[in-house]
PDB file of C-alpha atoms and ligand atoms in Angstrom:
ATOM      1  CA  UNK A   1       0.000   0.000   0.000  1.00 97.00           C
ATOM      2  CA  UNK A   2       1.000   3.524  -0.444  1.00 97.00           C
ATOM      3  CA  UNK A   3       1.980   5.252   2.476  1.00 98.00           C
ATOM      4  CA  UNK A   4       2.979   9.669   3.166  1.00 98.00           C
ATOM      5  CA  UNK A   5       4.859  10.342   6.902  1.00 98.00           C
ATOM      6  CA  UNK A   6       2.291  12.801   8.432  1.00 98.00           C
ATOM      7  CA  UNK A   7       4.567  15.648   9.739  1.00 98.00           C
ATOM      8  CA  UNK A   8       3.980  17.723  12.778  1.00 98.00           C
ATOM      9  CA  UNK A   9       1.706  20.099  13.704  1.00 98.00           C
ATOM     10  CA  UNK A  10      -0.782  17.715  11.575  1.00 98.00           C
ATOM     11  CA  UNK A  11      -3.721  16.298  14.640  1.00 98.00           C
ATOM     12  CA  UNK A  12      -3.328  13.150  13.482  1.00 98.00           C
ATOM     13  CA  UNK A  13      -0.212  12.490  15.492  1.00 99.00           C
ATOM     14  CA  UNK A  14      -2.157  12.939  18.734  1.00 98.00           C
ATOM     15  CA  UNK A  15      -4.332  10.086  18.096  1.00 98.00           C
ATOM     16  CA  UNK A  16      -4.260   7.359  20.677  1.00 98.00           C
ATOM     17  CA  UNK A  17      -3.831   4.034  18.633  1.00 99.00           C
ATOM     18  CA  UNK A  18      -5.565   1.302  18.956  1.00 98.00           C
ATOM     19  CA  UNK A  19      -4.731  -2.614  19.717  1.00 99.00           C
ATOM     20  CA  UNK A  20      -4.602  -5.011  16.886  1.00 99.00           C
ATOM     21  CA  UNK A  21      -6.664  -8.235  17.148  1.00 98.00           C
ATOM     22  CA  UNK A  22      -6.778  -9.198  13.525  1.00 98.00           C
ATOM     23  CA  UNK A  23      -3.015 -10.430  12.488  1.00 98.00           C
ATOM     24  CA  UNK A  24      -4.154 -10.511   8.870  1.00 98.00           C
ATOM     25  CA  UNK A  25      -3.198  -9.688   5.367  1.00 98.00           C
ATOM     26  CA  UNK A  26      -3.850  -6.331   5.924  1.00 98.00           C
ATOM     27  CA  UNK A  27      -1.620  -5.919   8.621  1.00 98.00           C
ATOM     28  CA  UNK A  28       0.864  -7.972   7.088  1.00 98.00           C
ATOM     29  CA  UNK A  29       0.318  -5.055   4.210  1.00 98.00           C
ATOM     30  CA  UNK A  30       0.938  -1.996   6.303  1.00 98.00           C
ATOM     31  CA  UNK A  31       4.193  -3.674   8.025  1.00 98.00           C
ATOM     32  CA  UNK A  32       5.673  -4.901   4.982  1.00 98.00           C
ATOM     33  CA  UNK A  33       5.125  -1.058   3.632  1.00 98.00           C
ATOM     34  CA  UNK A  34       6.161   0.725   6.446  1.00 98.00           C
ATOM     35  CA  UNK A  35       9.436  -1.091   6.784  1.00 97.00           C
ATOM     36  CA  UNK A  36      10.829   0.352   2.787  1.00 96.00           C
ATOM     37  CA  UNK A  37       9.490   3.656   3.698  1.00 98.00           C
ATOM     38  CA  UNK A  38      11.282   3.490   7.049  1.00 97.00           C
ATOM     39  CA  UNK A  39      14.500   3.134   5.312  1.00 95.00           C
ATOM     40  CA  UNK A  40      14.201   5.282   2.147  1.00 96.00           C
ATOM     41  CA  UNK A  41      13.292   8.292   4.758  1.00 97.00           C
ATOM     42  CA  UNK A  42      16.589   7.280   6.709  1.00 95.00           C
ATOM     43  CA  UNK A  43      14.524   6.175   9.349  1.00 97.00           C
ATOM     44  CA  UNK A  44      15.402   3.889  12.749  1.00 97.00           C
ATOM     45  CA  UNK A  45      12.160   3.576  14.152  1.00 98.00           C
ATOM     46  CA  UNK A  46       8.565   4.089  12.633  1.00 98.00           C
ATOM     47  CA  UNK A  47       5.029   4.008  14.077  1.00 99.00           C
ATOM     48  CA  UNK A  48       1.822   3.453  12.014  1.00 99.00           C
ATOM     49  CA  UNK A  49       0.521   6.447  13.081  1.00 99.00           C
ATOM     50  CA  UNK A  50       2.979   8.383  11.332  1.00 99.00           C
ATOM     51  CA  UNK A  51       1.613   7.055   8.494  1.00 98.00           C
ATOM     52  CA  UNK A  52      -1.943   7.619   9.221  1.00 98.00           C
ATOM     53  CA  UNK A  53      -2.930   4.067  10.394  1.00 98.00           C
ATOM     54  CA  UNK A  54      -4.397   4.665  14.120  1.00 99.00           C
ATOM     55  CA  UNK A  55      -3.105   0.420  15.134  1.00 99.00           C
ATOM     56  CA  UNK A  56      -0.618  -0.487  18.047  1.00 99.00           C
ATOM     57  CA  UNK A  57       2.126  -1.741  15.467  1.00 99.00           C
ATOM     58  CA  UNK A  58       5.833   0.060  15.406  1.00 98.00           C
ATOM     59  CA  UNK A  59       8.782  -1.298  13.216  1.00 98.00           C
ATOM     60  CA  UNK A  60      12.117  -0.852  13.662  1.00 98.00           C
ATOM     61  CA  UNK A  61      15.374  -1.716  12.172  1.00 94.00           C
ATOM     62  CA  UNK A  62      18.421  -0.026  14.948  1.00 94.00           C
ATOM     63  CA  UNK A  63      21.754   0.521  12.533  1.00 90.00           C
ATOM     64  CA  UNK A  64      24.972  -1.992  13.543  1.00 89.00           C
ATOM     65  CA  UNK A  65      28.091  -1.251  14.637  1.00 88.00           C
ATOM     66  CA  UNK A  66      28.815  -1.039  10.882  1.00 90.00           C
ATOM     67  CA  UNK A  67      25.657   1.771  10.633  1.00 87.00           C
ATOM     68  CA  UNK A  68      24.001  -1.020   8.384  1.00 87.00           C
ATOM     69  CA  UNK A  69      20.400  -1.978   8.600  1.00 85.00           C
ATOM     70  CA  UNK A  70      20.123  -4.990   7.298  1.00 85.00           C
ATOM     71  CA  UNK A  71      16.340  -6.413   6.455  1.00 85.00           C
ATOM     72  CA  UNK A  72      16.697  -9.208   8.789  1.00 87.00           C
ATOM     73  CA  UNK A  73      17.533  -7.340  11.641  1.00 88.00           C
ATOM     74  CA  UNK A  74      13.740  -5.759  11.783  1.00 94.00           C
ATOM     75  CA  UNK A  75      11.680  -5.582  14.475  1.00 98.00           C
ATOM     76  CA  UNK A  76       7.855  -5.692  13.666  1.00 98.00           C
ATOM     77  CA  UNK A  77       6.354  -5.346  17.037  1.00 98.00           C
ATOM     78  CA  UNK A  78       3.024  -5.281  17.976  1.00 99.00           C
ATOM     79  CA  UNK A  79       1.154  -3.945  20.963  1.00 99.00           C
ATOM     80  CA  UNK A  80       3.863  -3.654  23.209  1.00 99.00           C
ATOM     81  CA  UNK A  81       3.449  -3.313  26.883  1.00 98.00           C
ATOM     82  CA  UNK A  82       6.488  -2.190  29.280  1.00 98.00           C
ATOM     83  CA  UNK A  83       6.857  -4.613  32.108  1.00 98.00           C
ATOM     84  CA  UNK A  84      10.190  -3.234  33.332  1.00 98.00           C
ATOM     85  CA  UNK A  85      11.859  -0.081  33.657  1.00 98.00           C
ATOM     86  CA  UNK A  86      15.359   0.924  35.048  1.00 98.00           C
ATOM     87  CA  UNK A  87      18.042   3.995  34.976  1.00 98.00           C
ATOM     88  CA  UNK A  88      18.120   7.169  32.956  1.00 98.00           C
ATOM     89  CA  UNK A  89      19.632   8.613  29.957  1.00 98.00           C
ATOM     90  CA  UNK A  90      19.910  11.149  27.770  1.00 98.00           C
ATOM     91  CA  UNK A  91      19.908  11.098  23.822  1.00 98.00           C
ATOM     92  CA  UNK A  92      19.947  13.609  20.808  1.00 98.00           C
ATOM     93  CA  UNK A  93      16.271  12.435  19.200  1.00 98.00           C
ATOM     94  CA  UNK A  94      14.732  13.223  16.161  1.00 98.00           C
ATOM     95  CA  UNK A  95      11.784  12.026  14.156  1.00 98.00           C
ATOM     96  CA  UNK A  96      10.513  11.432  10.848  1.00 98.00           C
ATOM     97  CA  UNK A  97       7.457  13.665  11.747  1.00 98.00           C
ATOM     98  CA  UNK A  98       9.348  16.541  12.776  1.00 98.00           C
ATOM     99  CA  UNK A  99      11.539  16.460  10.094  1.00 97.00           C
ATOM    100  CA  UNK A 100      15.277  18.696  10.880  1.00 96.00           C
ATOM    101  CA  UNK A 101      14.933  18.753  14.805  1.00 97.00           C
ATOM    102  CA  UNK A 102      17.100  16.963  17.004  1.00 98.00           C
ATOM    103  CA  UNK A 103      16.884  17.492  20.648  1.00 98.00           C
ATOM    104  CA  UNK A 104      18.056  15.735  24.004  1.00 98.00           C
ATOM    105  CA  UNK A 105      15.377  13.335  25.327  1.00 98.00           C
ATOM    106  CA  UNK A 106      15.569  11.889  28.878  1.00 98.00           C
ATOM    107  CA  UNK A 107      14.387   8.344  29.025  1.00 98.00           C
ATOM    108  CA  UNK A 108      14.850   4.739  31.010  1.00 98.00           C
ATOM    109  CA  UNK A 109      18.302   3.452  30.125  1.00 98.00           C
ATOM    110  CA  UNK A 110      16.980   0.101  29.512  1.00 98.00           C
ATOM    111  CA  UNK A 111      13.252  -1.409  28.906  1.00 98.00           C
ATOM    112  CA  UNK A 112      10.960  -5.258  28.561  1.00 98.00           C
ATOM    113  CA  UNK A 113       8.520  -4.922  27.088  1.00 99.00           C
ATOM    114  CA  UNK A 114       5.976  -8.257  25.860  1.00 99.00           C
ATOM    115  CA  UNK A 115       4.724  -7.778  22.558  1.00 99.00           C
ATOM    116  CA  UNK A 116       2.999 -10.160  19.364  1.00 99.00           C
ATOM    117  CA  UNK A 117       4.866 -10.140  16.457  1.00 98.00           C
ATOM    118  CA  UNK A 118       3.094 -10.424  13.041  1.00 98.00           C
ATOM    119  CA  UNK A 119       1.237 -13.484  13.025  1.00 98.00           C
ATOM    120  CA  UNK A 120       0.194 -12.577  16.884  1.00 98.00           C
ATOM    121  CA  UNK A 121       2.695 -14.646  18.689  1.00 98.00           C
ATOM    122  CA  UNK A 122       3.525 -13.634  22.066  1.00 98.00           C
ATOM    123  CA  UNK A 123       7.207 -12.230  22.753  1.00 98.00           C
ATOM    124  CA  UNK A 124       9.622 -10.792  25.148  1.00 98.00           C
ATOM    125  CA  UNK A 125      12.524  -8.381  24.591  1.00 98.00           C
ATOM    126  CA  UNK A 126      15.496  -6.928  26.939  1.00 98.00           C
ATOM    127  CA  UNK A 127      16.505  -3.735  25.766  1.00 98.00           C
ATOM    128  CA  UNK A 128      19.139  -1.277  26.106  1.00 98.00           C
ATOM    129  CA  UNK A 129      20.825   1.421  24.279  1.00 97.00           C
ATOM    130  CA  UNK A 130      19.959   2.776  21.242  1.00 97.00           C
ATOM    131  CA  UNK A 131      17.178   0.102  20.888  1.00 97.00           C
ATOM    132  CA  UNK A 132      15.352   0.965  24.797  1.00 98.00           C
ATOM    133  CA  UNK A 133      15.269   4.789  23.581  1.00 98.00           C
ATOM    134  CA  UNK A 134      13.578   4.074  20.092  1.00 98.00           C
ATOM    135  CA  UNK A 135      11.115   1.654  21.708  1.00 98.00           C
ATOM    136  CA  UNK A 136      10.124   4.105  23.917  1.00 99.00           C
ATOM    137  CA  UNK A 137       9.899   6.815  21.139  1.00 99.00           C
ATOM    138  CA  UNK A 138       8.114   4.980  19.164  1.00 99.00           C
ATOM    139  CA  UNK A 139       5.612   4.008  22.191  1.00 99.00           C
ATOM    140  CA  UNK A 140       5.141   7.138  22.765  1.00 99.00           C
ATOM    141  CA  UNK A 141       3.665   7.556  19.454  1.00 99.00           C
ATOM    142  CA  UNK A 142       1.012   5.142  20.260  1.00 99.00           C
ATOM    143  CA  UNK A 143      -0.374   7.784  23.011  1.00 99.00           C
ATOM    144  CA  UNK A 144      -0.347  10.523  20.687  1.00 99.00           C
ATOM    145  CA  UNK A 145       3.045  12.003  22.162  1.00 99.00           C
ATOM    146  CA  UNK A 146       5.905  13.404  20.610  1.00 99.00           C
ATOM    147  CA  UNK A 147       9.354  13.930  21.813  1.00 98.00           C
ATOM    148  CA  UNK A 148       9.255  17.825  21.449  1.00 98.00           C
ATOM    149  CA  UNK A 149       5.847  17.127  24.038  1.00 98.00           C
ATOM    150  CA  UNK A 150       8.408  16.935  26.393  1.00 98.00           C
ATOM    151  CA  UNK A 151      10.782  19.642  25.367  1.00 98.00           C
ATOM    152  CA  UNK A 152      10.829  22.165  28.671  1.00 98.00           C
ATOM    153  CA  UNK A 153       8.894  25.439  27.461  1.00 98.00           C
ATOM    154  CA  UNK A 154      11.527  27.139  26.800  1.00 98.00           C
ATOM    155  CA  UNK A 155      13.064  24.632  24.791  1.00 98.00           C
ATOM    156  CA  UNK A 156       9.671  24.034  23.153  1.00 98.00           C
ATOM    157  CA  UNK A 157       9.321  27.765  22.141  1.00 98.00           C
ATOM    158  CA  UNK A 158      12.914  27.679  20.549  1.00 97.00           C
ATOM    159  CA  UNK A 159      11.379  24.660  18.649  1.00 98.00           C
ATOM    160  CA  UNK A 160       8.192  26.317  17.623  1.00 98.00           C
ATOM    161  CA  UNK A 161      10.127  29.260  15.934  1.00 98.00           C
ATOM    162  CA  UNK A 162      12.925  27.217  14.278  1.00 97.00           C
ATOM    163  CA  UNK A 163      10.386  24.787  13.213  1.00 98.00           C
ATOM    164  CA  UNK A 164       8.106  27.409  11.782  1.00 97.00           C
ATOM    165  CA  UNK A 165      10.947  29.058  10.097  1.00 97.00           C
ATOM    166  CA  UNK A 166      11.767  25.593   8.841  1.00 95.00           C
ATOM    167  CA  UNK A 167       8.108  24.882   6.856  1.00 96.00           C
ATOM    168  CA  UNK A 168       8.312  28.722   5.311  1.00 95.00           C
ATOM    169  CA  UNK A 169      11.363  28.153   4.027  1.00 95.00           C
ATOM    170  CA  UNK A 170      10.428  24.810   2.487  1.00 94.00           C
ATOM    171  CA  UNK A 171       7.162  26.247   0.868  1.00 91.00           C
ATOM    172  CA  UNK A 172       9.332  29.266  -0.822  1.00 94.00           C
ATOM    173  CA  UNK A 173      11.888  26.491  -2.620  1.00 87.00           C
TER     174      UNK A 173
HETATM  175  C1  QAP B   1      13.024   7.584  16.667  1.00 50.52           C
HETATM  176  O1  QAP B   1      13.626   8.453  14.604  1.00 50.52           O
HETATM  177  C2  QAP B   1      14.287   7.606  17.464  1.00 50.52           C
HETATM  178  O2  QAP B   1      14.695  14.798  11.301  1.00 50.52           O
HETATM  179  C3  QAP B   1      13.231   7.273  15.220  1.00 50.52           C
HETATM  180  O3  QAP B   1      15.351  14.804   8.709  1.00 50.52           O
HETATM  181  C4  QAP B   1      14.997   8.784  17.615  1.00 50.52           C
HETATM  182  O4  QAP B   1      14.067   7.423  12.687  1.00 50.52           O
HETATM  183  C5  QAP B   1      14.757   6.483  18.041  1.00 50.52           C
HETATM  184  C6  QAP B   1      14.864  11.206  10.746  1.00 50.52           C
HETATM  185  C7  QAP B   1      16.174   8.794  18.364  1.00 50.52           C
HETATM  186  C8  QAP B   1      15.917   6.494  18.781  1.00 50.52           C
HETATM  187  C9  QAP B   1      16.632   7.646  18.935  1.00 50.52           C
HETATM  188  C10 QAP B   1      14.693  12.422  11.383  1.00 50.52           C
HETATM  189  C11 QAP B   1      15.209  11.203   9.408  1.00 50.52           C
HETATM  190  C12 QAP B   1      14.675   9.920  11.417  1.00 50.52           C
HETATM  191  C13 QAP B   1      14.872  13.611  10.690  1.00 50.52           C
HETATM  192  C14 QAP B   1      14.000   8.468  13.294  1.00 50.52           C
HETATM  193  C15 QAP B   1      15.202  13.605   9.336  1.00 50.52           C
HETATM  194  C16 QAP B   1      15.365  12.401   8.700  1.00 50.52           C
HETATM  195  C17 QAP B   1      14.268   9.777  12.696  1.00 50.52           C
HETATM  196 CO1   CO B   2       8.900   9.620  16.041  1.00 50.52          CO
END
């Protein structure tokens, strides 16, 4: 299927998604056409909201050490639910639907989570480093947040005006 990244400030982002219970052809659709967009749009980590599909599904595919991303290192993962937390970290974040801004995020240094994968099986995963922080991005999209939500207000003004400055310029090329 054809799929567009919605960009910031567009409402859909603040939708709350909801679970999948059908582990169908469609779904199998949407993941398999997330996962090339993901990559074209030198993506990490993609949520089907950003693509306009309101469902608890995320994909990601973390670089290696190499900064490949090879196709069989994906991660489909489907309603995900964190059932540990521990330590803190920081990390320069960005997002495909705030295209250009990169800011520090604070989040848990690493995360489990269970999940279902594609055909609805049942999994764990113990994460850490690059991989806990875009889980927990990308989770985040599933409540309707986004990482600049939890920018400081002054840091969140500073984005405002870059960001702003950012789309005019874009519509004038
Ligand atoms: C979320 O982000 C994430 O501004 C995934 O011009 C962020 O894939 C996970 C991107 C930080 C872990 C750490 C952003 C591409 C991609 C841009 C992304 C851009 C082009 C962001
Ligand atoms: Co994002």
């Amino acid at each position: 299927m054809k799929l567009n990244i919605v960009e910031y400030p567009d409402k859909r982002l603040k939708t709350i998604s909801k679970e999948v219970k059908l582990f169908d052809d469609k779904l199998h659709d949407l993941l398999d056409s997330m996962y090339p967009l993901m990559i074209n749009t030198n993506g990490i980590g993609l949520a089907a909201i950003q693509v306009s599909h309101a469902v608890r599904v995320l994909v990601l595919n973390i670089p290696d050490d190499d900064g490949e991303q090879p196709a069989e290192n994906i991660l489909e993962i489907i309603n995900p639910v964190i059932t540990h937390k521990n330590g803190e970290t920081l990390y320069q974040e960005g997002c495909l639907s705030v295209p250009k801004f990169y800011e520090d995020i604070k989040r848990y240094e690493t995360v489990s989570i269970n999940y279902q994968d594609r055909n609805g099986n049942t999994k764990t995963l113990e994460a850490d480093g690059l991989l806990a922080i875009a889980i927990q991005h990308e989770m985040d999209h599933l409540e309707g947040i986004l990482f600049i939500d939890k920018l400081s207000y002054s840091r969140r003004k500073k984005f405002e005006k870059e960001y702003k400055r950012m789309l005019k310029e874009r519509k004038e090329s």
